[in-house]
Short mmCIF file of C-alpha atoms in Angstrom, two decimals:
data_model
loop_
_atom_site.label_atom_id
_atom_site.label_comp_id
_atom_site.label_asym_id
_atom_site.label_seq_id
_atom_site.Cartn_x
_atom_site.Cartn_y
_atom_site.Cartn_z
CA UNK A 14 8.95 16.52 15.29
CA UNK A 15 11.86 14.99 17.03
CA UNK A 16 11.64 12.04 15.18
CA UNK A 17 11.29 9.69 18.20
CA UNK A 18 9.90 5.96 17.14
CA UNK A 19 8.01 5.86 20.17
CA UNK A 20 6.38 9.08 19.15
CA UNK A 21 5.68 8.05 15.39
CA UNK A 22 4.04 4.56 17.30
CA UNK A 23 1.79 6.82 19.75
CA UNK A 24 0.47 8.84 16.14
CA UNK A 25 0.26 5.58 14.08
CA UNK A 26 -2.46 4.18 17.27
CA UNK A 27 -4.40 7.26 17.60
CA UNK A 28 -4.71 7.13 13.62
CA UNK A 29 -5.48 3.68 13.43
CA UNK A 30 -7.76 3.33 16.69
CA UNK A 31 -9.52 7.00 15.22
CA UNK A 32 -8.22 8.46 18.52
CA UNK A 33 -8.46 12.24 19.71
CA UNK A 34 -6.79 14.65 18.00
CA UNK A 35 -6.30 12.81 14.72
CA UNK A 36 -7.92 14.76 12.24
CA UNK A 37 -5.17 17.34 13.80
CA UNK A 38 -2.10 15.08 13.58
CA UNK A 39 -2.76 13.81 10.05
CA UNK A 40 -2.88 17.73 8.78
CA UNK A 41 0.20 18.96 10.40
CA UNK A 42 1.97 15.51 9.41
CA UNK A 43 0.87 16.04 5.42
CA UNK A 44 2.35 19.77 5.88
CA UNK A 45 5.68 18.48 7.19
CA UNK A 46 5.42 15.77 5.27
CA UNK A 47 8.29 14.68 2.47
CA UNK A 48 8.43 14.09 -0.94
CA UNK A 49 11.91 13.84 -1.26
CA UNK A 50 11.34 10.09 -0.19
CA UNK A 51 10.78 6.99 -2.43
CA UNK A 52 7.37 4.78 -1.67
CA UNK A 53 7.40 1.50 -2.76
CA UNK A 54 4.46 -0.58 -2.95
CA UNK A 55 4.75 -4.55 -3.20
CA UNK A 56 1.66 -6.38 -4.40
CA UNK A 57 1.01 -10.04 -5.31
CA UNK A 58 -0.97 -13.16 -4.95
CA UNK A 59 -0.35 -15.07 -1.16
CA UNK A 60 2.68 -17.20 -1.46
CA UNK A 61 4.87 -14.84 -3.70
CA UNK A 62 6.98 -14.54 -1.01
CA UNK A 63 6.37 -10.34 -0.55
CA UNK A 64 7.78 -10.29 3.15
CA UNK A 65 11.08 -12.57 2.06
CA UNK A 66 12.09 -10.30 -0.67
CA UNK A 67 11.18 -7.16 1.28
CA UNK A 68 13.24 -8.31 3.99
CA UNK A 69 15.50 -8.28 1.62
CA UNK A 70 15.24 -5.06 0.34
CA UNK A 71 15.65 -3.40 3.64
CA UNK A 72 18.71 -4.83 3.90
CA UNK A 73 20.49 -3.79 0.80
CA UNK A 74 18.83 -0.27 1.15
CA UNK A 75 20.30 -0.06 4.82
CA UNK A 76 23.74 -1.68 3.24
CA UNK A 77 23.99 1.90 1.24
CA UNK A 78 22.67 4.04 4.30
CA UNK A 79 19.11 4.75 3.77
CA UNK A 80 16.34 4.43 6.46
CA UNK A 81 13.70 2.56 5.85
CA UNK A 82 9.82 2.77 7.14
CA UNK A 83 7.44 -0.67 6.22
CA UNK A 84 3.69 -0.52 6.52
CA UNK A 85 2.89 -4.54 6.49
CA UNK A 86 -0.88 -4.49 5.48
CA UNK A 87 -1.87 -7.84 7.45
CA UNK A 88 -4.86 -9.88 7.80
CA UNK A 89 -7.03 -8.60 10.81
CA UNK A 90 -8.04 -10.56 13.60
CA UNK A 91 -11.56 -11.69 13.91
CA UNK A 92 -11.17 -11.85 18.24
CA UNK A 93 -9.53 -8.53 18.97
CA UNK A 94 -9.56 -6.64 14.85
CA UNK A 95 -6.17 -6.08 15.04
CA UNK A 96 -3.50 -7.30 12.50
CA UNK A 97 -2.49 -10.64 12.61
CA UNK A 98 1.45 -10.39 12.68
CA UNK A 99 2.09 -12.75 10.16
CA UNK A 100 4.75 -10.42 7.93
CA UNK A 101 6.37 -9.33 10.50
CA UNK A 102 7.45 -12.37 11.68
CA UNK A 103 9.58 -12.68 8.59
CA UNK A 104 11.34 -9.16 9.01
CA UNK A 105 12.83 -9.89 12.41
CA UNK A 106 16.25 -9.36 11.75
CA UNK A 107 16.08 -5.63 11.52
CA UNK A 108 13.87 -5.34 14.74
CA UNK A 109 16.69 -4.25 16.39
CA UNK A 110 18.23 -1.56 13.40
CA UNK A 111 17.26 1.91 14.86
CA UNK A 112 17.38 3.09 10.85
CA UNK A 113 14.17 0.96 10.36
CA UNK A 114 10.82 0.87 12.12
CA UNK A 115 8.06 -1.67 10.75
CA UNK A 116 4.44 -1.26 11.49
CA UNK A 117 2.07 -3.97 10.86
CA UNK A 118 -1.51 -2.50 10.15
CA UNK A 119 -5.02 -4.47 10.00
CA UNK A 120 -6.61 -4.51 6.54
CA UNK A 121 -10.41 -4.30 8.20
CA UNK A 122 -10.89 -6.01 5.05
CA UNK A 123 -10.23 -2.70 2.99
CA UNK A 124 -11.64 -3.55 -0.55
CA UNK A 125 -8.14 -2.44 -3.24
CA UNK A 126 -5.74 -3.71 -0.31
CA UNK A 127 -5.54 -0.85 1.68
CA UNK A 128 -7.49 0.33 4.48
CA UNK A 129 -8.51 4.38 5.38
CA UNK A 130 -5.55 3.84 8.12
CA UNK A 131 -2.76 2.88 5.92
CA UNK A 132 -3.32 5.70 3.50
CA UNK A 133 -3.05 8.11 6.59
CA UNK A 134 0.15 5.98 8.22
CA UNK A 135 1.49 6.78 4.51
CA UNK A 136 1.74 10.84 6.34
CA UNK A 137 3.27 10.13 9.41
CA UNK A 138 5.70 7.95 7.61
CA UNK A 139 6.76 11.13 5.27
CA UNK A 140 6.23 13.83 7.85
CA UNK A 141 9.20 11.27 10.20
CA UNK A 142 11.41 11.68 6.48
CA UNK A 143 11.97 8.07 5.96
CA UNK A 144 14.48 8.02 3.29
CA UNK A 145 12.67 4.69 1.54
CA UNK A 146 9.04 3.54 2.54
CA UNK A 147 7.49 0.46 1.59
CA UNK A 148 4.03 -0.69 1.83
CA UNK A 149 3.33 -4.47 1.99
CA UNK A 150 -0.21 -5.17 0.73
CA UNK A 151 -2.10 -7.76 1.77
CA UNK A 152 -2.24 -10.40 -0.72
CA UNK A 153 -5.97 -10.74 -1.53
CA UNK A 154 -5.57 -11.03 -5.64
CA UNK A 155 -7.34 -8.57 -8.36
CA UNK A 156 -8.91 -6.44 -6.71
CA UNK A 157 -5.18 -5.27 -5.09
CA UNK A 158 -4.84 -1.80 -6.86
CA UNK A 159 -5.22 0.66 -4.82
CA UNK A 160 -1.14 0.57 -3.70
CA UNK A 161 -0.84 1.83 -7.49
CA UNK A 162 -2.55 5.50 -6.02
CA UNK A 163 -0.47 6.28 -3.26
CA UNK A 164 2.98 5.38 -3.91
CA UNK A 165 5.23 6.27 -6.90
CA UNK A 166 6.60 2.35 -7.24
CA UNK A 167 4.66 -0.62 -7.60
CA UNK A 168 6.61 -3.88 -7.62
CA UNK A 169 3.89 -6.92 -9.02
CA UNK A 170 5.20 -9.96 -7.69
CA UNK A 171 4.79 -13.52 -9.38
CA UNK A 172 6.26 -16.57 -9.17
CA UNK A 173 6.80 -19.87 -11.37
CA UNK A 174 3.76 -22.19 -11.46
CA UNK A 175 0.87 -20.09 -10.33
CA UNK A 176 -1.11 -21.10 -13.57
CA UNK A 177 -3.25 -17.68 -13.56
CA UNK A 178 -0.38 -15.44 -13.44
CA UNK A 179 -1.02 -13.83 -16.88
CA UNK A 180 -4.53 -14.18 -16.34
CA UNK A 181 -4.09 -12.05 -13.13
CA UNK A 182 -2.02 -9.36 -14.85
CA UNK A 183 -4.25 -8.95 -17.81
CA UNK A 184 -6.89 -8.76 -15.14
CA UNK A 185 -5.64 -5.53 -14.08
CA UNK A 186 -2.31 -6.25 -12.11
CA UNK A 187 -0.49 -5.59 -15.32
CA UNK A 188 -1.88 -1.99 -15.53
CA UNK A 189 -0.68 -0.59 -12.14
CA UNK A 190 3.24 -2.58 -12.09
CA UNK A 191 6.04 -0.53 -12.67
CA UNK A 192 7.86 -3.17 -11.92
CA UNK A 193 6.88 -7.42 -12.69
CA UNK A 194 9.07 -9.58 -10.16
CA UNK A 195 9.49 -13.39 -10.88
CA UNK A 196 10.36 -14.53 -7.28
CA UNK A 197 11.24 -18.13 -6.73
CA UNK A 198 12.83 -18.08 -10.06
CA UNK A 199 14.63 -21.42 -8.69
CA UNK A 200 11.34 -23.00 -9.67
CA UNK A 201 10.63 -24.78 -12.70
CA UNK A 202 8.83 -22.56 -15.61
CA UNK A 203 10.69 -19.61 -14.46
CA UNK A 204 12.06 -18.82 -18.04
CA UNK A 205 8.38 -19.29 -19.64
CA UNK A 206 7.16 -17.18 -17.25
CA UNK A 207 9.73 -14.38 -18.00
CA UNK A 208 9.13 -15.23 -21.89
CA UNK A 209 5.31 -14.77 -21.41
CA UNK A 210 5.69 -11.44 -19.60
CA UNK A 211 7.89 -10.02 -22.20
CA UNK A 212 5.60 -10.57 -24.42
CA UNK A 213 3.03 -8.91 -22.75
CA UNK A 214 4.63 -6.03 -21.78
CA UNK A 215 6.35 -5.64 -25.39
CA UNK A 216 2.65 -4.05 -26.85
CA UNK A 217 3.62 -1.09 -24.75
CA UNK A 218 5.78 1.22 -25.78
CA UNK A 219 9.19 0.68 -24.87
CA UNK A 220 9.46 3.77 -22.75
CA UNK A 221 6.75 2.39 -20.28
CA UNK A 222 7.50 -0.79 -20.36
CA UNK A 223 7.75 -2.52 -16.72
CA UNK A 224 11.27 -4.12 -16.22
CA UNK A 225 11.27 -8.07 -15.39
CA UNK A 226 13.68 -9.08 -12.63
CA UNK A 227 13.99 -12.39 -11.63
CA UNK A 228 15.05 -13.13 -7.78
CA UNK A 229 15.55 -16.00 -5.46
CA UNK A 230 14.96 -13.64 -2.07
CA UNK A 231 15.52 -16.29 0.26
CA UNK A 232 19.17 -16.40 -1.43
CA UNK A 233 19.62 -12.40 -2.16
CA UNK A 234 20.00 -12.99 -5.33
CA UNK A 235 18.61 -10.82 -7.68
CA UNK A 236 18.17 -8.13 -5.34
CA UNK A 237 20.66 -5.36 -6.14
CA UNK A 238 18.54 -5.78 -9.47
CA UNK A 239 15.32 -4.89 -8.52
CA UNK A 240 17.06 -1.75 -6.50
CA UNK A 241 18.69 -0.78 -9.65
CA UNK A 242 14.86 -1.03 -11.64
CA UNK A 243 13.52 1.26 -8.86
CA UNK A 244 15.54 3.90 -9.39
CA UNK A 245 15.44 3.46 -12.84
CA UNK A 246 11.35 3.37 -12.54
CA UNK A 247 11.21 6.47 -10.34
CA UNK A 248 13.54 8.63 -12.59
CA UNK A 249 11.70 7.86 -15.47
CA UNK A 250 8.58 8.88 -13.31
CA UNK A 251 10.09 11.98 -12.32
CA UNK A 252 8.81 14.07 -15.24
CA UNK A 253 5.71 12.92 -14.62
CA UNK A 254 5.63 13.75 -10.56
CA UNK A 255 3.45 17.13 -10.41
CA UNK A 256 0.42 14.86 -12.90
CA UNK A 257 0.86 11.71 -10.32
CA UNK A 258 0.74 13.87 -7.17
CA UNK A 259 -1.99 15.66 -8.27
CA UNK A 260 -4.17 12.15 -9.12
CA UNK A 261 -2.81 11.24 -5.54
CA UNK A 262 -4.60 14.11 -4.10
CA UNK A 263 -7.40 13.67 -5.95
CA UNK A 264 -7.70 9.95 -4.08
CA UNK A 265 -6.81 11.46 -1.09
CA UNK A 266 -9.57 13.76 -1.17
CA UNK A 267 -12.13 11.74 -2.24
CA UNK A 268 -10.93 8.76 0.46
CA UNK A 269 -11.44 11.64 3.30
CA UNK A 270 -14.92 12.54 1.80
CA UNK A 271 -15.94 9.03 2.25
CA UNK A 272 -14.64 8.39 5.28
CA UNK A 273 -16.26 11.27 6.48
CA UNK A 274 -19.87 10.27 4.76
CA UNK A 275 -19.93 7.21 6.73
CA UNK A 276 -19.22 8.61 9.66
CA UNK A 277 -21.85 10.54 9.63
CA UNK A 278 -24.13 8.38 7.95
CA UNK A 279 -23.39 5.58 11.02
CA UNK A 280 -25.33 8.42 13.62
CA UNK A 281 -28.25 8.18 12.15
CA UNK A 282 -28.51 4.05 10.87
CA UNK A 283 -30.23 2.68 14.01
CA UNK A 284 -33.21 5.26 14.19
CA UNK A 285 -33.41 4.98 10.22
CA UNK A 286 -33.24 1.41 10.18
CA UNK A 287 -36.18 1.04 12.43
CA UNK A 288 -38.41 2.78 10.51
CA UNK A 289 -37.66 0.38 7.64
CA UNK A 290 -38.15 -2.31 9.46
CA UNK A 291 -41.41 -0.87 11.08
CA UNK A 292 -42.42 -0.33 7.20
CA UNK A 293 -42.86 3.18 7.27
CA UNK A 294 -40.52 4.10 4.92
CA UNK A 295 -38.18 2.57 1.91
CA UNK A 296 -34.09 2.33 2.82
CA UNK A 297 -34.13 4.83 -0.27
CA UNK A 298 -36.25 6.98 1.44
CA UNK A 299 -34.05 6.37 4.69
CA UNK A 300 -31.25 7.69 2.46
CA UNK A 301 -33.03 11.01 1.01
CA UNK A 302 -33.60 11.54 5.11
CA UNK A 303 -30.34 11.09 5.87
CA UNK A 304 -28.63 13.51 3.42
CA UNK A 305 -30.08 16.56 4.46
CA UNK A 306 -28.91 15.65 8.34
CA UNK A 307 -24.93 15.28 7.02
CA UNK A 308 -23.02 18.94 7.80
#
Protein backbone atom coordinates (compact mmCIF):
# COMPACT_ATOMS: atom_id res chain seq x y z
CA UNK A 1 0.00 0.00 0.00
CA UNK A 2 2.88 2.27 0.65
CA UNK A 3 4.62 1.15 -2.16
CA UNK A 4 7.77 0.05 -0.27
CA UNK A 5 10.17 -2.44 -2.53
CA UNK A 6 10.94 -4.30 0.43
CA UNK A 7 7.26 -4.82 0.94
CA UNK A 8 6.42 -5.77 -2.82
CA UNK A 9 9.74 -8.44 -2.23
CA UNK A 10 8.12 -9.89 1.15
CA UNK A 11 4.52 -10.47 -1.21
CA UNK A 12 6.45 -11.67 -4.34
CA UNK A 13 8.16 -14.73 -1.63
CA UNK A 14 5.06 -15.60 0.09
CA UNK A 15 3.47 -15.89 -3.56
CA UNK A 16 6.16 -17.71 -4.98
CA UNK A 17 7.12 -20.02 -1.88
CA UNK A 18 2.83 -20.52 -1.58
CA UNK A 19 3.28 -18.86 1.84
CA UNK A 20 0.43 -17.91 4.43
CA UNK A 21 -1.87 -15.56 3.61
CA UNK A 22 -1.46 -15.63 -0.16
CA UNK A 23 -4.63 -16.53 -1.48
CA UNK A 24 -5.43 -13.13 0.63
CA UNK A 25 -2.67 -10.92 -0.82
CA UNK A 26 -3.20 -11.91 -4.45
CA UNK A 27 -7.14 -10.77 -4.08
CA UNK A 28 -6.65 -7.48 -2.49
CA UNK A 29 -3.55 -6.88 -4.94
CA UNK A 30 -5.95 -7.71 -8.25
CA UNK A 31 -8.56 -5.14 -6.55
CA UNK A 32 -5.94 -2.40 -6.25
CA UNK A 33 -4.45 -3.48 -9.03
CA UNK A 34 -3.81 -1.06 -12.35
CA UNK A 35 -4.64 -1.07 -15.71
CA UNK A 36 -3.54 2.15 -16.52
CA UNK A 37 -0.03 0.42 -16.93
CA UNK A 38 1.59 -1.06 -20.11
CA UNK A 39 2.82 -4.99 -19.88
CA UNK A 40 5.22 -5.98 -22.15
CA UNK A 41 6.09 -9.43 -22.78
CA UNK A 42 9.51 -10.40 -24.59
CA UNK A 43 9.71 -13.89 -26.03
CA UNK A 44 12.31 -15.65 -28.21
CA UNK A 45 14.59 -18.51 -28.86
CA UNK A 46 17.97 -18.57 -26.22
CA UNK A 47 20.57 -16.35 -27.67
CA UNK A 48 18.26 -13.52 -29.06
CA UNK A 49 19.71 -11.45 -26.73
CA UNK A 50 16.08 -10.71 -24.62
CA UNK A 51 17.95 -9.40 -21.37
CA UNK A 52 20.44 -6.96 -23.65
CA UNK A 53 17.66 -5.27 -25.38
CA UNK A 54 15.47 -5.17 -22.27
CA UNK A 55 18.17 -3.61 -20.48
CA UNK A 56 17.83 -1.42 -22.91
CA UNK A 57 14.45 -0.64 -22.79
CA UNK A 58 14.47 0.23 -19.18
CA UNK A 59 16.70 2.68 -19.86
CA UNK A 60 15.07 4.74 -22.50
CA UNK A 61 11.67 4.27 -20.62
CA UNK A 62 13.41 5.69 -17.35
CA UNK A 63 15.18 8.46 -19.83
CA UNK A 64 11.34 9.84 -20.29
CA UNK A 65 10.34 9.22 -16.51
CA UNK A 66 8.47 6.08 -16.29
CA UNK A 67 9.03 3.32 -13.64
CA UNK A 68 9.64 0.23 -14.62
CA UNK A 69 8.85 -3.40 -12.89
CA UNK A 70 10.76 -6.73 -14.79
CA UNK A 71 9.66 -10.24 -14.02
CA UNK A 72 12.89 -12.27 -15.51
CA UNK A 73 11.34 -15.82 -15.97
CA UNK A 74 14.76 -17.83 -15.35
CA UNK A 75 15.79 -21.32 -15.48
CA UNK A 76 15.28 -23.01 -11.97
CA UNK A 77 17.82 -24.62 -10.07
CA UNK A 78 17.89 -28.32 -9.81
CA UNK A 79 19.90 -28.04 -5.96
CA UNK A 80 17.80 -25.45 -4.20
CA UNK A 81 14.48 -24.84 -7.22
CA UNK A 82 15.07 -21.45 -7.23
CA UNK A 83 15.87 -19.27 -10.34
CA UNK A 84 19.09 -19.36 -11.66
CA UNK A 85 20.06 -15.54 -11.96
CA UNK A 86 21.27 -15.65 -15.26
CA UNK A 87 19.12 -12.37 -16.71
CA UNK A 88 19.68 -10.51 -14.12
CA UNK A 89 23.12 -10.46 -14.35
CA UNK A 90 22.75 -8.50 -17.55
CA UNK A 91 20.39 -5.73 -16.00
CA UNK A 92 22.83 -4.58 -13.36
CA UNK A 93 23.10 -1.16 -14.16
CA UNK A 94 19.73 -0.15 -12.89
CA UNK A 95 20.14 -2.19 -9.58
CA UNK A 96 20.69 0.81 -7.98
CA UNK A 97 17.60 3.15 -9.85
CA UNK A 98 14.90 3.31 -7.06
CA UNK A 99 12.28 3.84 -10.28
CA UNK A 100 12.99 0.12 -11.17
CA UNK A 101 12.81 -3.11 -9.20
CA UNK A 102 13.65 -6.50 -11.11
CA UNK A 103 12.54 -9.82 -9.86
CA UNK A 104 13.94 -12.91 -11.20
CA UNK A 105 11.33 -15.84 -10.85
CA UNK A 106 11.95 -19.80 -11.35
CA UNK A 107 10.12 -21.27 -14.34
CA UNK A 108 9.51 -24.84 -12.28
CA UNK A 109 9.57 -25.80 -15.77
CA UNK A 110 6.06 -24.10 -16.44
CA UNK A 111 4.95 -25.68 -19.85
CA UNK A 112 3.91 -21.97 -22.28
CA UNK A 113 6.90 -20.13 -20.38
CA UNK A 114 5.29 -19.06 -17.47
CA UNK A 115 4.83 -20.56 -14.23
CA UNK A 116 1.40 -20.27 -11.71
CA UNK A 117 3.84 -17.66 -9.77
CA UNK A 118 4.59 -15.30 -12.48
CA UNK A 119 1.00 -14.91 -13.53
CA UNK A 120 0.25 -13.93 -9.79
CA UNK A 121 3.69 -11.59 -9.52
CA UNK A 122 1.88 -10.02 -12.76
CA UNK A 123 -0.82 -8.53 -9.53
CA UNK A 124 1.49 -7.33 -7.18
CA UNK A 125 3.35 -5.69 -9.96
CA UNK A 126 -0.04 -3.66 -10.99
CA UNK A 127 -1.49 -3.34 -7.52
CA UNK A 128 2.55 -1.36 -6.72
CA UNK A 129 1.32 0.91 -10.22
CA UNK A 130 4.40 0.32 -12.17
CA UNK A 131 4.09 2.71 -14.91
CA UNK A 132 5.74 -0.03 -17.60
CA UNK A 133 6.09 -3.84 -16.71
CA UNK A 134 7.92 -6.28 -18.59
CA UNK A 135 8.01 -9.92 -18.41
CA UNK A 136 11.14 -11.78 -19.65
CA UNK A 137 10.20 -15.34 -20.66
CA UNK A 138 12.32 -17.96 -20.48
CA UNK A 139 13.55 -18.90 -23.77
CA UNK A 140 12.43 -22.54 -24.20
CA UNK A 141 11.13 -22.21 -28.12
CA UNK A 142 7.38 -23.08 -29.44
CA UNK A 143 5.74 -23.92 -26.92
CA UNK A 144 6.47 -20.03 -25.42
CA UNK A 145 2.85 -18.59 -25.73
CA UNK A 146 1.44 -18.21 -22.87
CA UNK A 147 3.16 -14.37 -22.36
CA UNK A 148 0.61 -13.65 -25.36
CA UNK A 149 -2.46 -14.14 -22.40
CA UNK A 150 -1.41 -11.95 -19.82
CA UNK A 151 0.11 -8.95 -21.17
CA UNK A 152 -1.22 -6.51 -23.82
CA UNK A 153 2.44 -6.43 -25.81
CA UNK A 154 4.29 -9.20 -27.07
CA UNK A 155 7.68 -8.37 -28.59
CA UNK A 156 8.95 -11.90 -30.72
CA UNK A 157 12.51 -11.62 -30.85
CA UNK A 158 14.78 -13.11 -33.73
CA UNK A 159 17.94 -12.67 -34.90
CA UNK A 160 20.06 -13.18 -38.25
CA UNK A 161 21.14 -16.79 -38.87
CA UNK A 162 18.94 -18.89 -36.68
CA UNK A 163 17.93 -21.05 -39.81
CA UNK A 164 14.35 -22.00 -38.22
CA UNK A 165 13.29 -18.58 -37.57
CA UNK A 166 10.31 -18.64 -40.01
CA UNK A 167 9.81 -22.09 -39.25
CA UNK A 168 9.40 -21.04 -35.53
CA UNK A 169 6.97 -18.21 -36.30
CA UNK A 170 4.77 -20.17 -38.59
CA UNK A 171 4.91 -22.64 -35.76
CA UNK A 172 2.91 -20.45 -33.68
CA UNK A 173 5.31 -17.54 -32.55
CA UNK A 174 3.96 -15.56 -35.45
CA UNK A 175 0.36 -15.76 -34.08
CA UNK A 176 0.87 -14.21 -30.58
CA UNK A 177 3.76 -11.12 -31.77
CA UNK A 178 2.56 -7.81 -31.82
CA UNK A 179 5.69 -6.91 -32.39
CA UNK A 180 8.76 -9.17 -34.63
CA UNK A 181 12.30 -7.80 -33.41
CA UNK A 182 15.43 -8.59 -35.60
CA UNK A 183 18.14 -8.16 -32.86
CA UNK A 184 21.73 -8.46 -33.86
CA UNK A 185 20.80 -6.90 -37.07
CA UNK A 186 24.78 -6.26 -37.33
CA UNK A 187 24.79 -9.87 -38.46
CA UNK A 188 24.89 -11.06 -41.82
CA UNK A 189 21.26 -12.05 -43.41
CA UNK A 190 19.71 -9.37 -41.44
CA UNK A 191 17.98 -7.78 -44.56
CA UNK A 192 16.66 -11.40 -45.77
CA UNK A 193 15.44 -11.93 -42.62
CA UNK A 194 13.46 -8.60 -42.52
CA UNK A 195 12.45 -9.39 -46.34
CA UNK A 196 11.13 -12.88 -45.27
CA UNK A 197 9.10 -11.49 -42.36
CA UNK A 198 7.45 -8.92 -44.45
CA UNK A 199 6.35 -11.25 -46.42
CA UNK A 200 4.84 -13.19 -43.95
CA UNK A 201 3.22 -10.77 -42.13
CA UNK A 202 1.91 -8.97 -45.47
CA UNK A 203 -1.14 -11.97 -45.76
CA UNK A 204 -2.56 -10.14 -42.80
CA UNK A 205 -4.35 -7.36 -43.10
CA UNK A 206 -2.52 -4.30 -42.88
CA UNK A 207 -4.26 -3.10 -39.78
CA UNK A 208 -2.85 -6.13 -37.73
CA UNK A 209 0.09 -6.42 -39.13
CA UNK A 210 3.14 -6.76 -36.50
CA UNK A 211 5.76 -3.93 -37.08
CA UNK A 212 9.51 -5.18 -37.86
CA UNK A 213 12.20 -3.24 -36.02
CA UNK A 214 15.57 -4.00 -36.43
CA UNK A 215 18.08 -3.27 -33.32
CA UNK A 216 21.66 -3.71 -32.38
CA UNK A 217 20.82 -3.57 -28.29
CA UNK A 218 24.23 -3.91 -27.26
CA UNK A 219 24.70 -0.45 -29.28
CA UNK A 220 21.07 1.24 -28.44
CA UNK A 221 20.40 1.45 -31.62
CA UNK A 222 17.16 0.84 -32.76
CA UNK A 223 15.65 1.24 -29.52
CA UNK A 224 13.66 4.48 -29.47
CA UNK A 225 12.05 2.37 -32.43
CA UNK A 226 10.73 -0.41 -30.83
CA UNK A 227 9.33 2.20 -27.96
CA UNK A 228 7.69 4.09 -30.66
CA UNK A 229 5.98 0.39 -32.13
CA UNK A 230 4.74 -0.19 -28.54
CA UNK A 231 2.82 2.57 -28.23
CA UNK A 232 1.77 2.38 -31.54
CA UNK A 233 0.78 -1.54 -30.82
CA UNK A 234 -1.05 -0.73 -27.59
CA UNK A 235 -3.15 2.19 -29.09
CA UNK A 236 -4.20 0.23 -31.80
CA UNK A 237 -5.11 -2.43 -29.06
CA UNK A 238 -6.95 -0.03 -27.13
CA UNK A 239 -10.32 -0.56 -28.83
CA UNK A 240 -9.97 -3.87 -28.34
CA UNK A 241 -9.07 -3.73 -24.31
CA UNK A 242 -12.57 -4.74 -22.59
CA UNK A 243 -12.50 -8.30 -25.39
CA UNK A 244 -8.59 -8.90 -24.31
CA UNK A 245 -9.22 -8.37 -20.58
CA UNK A 246 -12.01 -10.39 -20.57
CA UNK A 247 -9.95 -13.55 -22.45
CA UNK A 248 -7.31 -12.59 -19.70
CA UNK A 249 -9.74 -13.40 -17.05
CA UNK A 250 -10.93 -16.17 -18.59
CA UNK A 251 -7.03 -17.65 -18.29
CA UNK A 252 -6.87 -16.37 -15.07
CA UNK A 253 -9.69 -18.26 -13.92
CA UNK A 254 -9.13 -21.31 -15.38
CA UNK A 255 -5.10 -21.14 -14.22
CA UNK A 256 -6.59 -20.75 -10.44
CA UNK A 257 -8.99 -23.76 -11.05
CA UNK A 258 -6.07 -25.83 -11.89
CA UNK A 259 -3.90 -24.83 -9.52
CA UNK A 260 -6.38 -25.48 -7.12
CA UNK A 261 -7.27 -29.20 -8.65
CA UNK A 262 -3.83 -30.24 -8.03
CA UNK A 263 -3.65 -29.16 -4.90
CA UNK A 264 -6.09 -31.05 -3.86
CA UNK A 265 -5.58 -33.88 -5.97
CA UNK A 266 -1.69 -34.09 -4.34
CA UNK A 267 -3.66 -35.06 -0.63
CA UNK A 268 -4.90 -37.90 -1.71
CA UNK A 269 -1.91 -39.42 -4.46
CA UNK A 270 0.05 -41.53 -1.93
CA UNK A 271 -2.99 -43.55 -0.40
CA UNK A 272 -4.41 -43.78 -4.12
CA UNK A 273 -1.29 -44.74 -5.56
CA UNK A 274 -0.91 -47.67 -3.30
CA UNK A 275 -3.85 -49.22 -4.12
CA UNK A 276 -2.71 -49.23 -7.76
CA UNK A 277 0.20 -50.56 -7.09
CA UNK A 278 -1.33 -53.22 -4.66
CA UNK A 279 -3.67 -53.97 -7.88
CA UNK A 280 -6.81 -53.28 -6.40
CA UNK A 281 -7.88 -50.74 -8.46
CA UNK A 282 -7.09 -48.97 -12.09
CA UNK A 283 -5.32 -45.18 -11.83
CA UNK A 284 -8.76 -44.39 -13.68
CA UNK A 285 -10.54 -45.75 -11.03
CA UNK A 286 -8.05 -43.88 -8.56
CA UNK A 287 -9.28 -40.79 -10.41
CA UNK A 288 -13.27 -41.42 -10.24
CA UNK A 289 -12.22 -41.84 -6.22
CA UNK A 290 -10.57 -38.89 -6.08
CA UNK A 291 -13.17 -36.48 -7.58
CA UNK A 292 -15.81 -36.91 -5.28
CA UNK A 293 -13.11 -36.13 -2.22
CA UNK A 294 -12.16 -32.46 -4.03
CA UNK A 295 -14.46 -29.50 -2.12
Amino acid sequence: KSRNIRGLTKAISIVENDGEGKEDLLNDAFKRGSNACITIGFTGAPGTGKSTLINAVIRQYRQIGKTVGVIAVDPTSPFSGGAVLGDRIRMQEHNTDPGVFIRSLASRKALGGLSEATKFALYLYKAFAFDVIIVETLGVGQDEIDVAKYVDVTVVLLVPGYGDNIQMAKAGIMEIADIFVINKSDRPGADLLTNQLLNTVHMKPENERPPIVNTIADRDEGIKNLIEAITLISDRTAPHWEEKYRQRISEEIRSSVFSHLNREVNHHLDEMIEEVLRSSITPIEASKRILPMIG
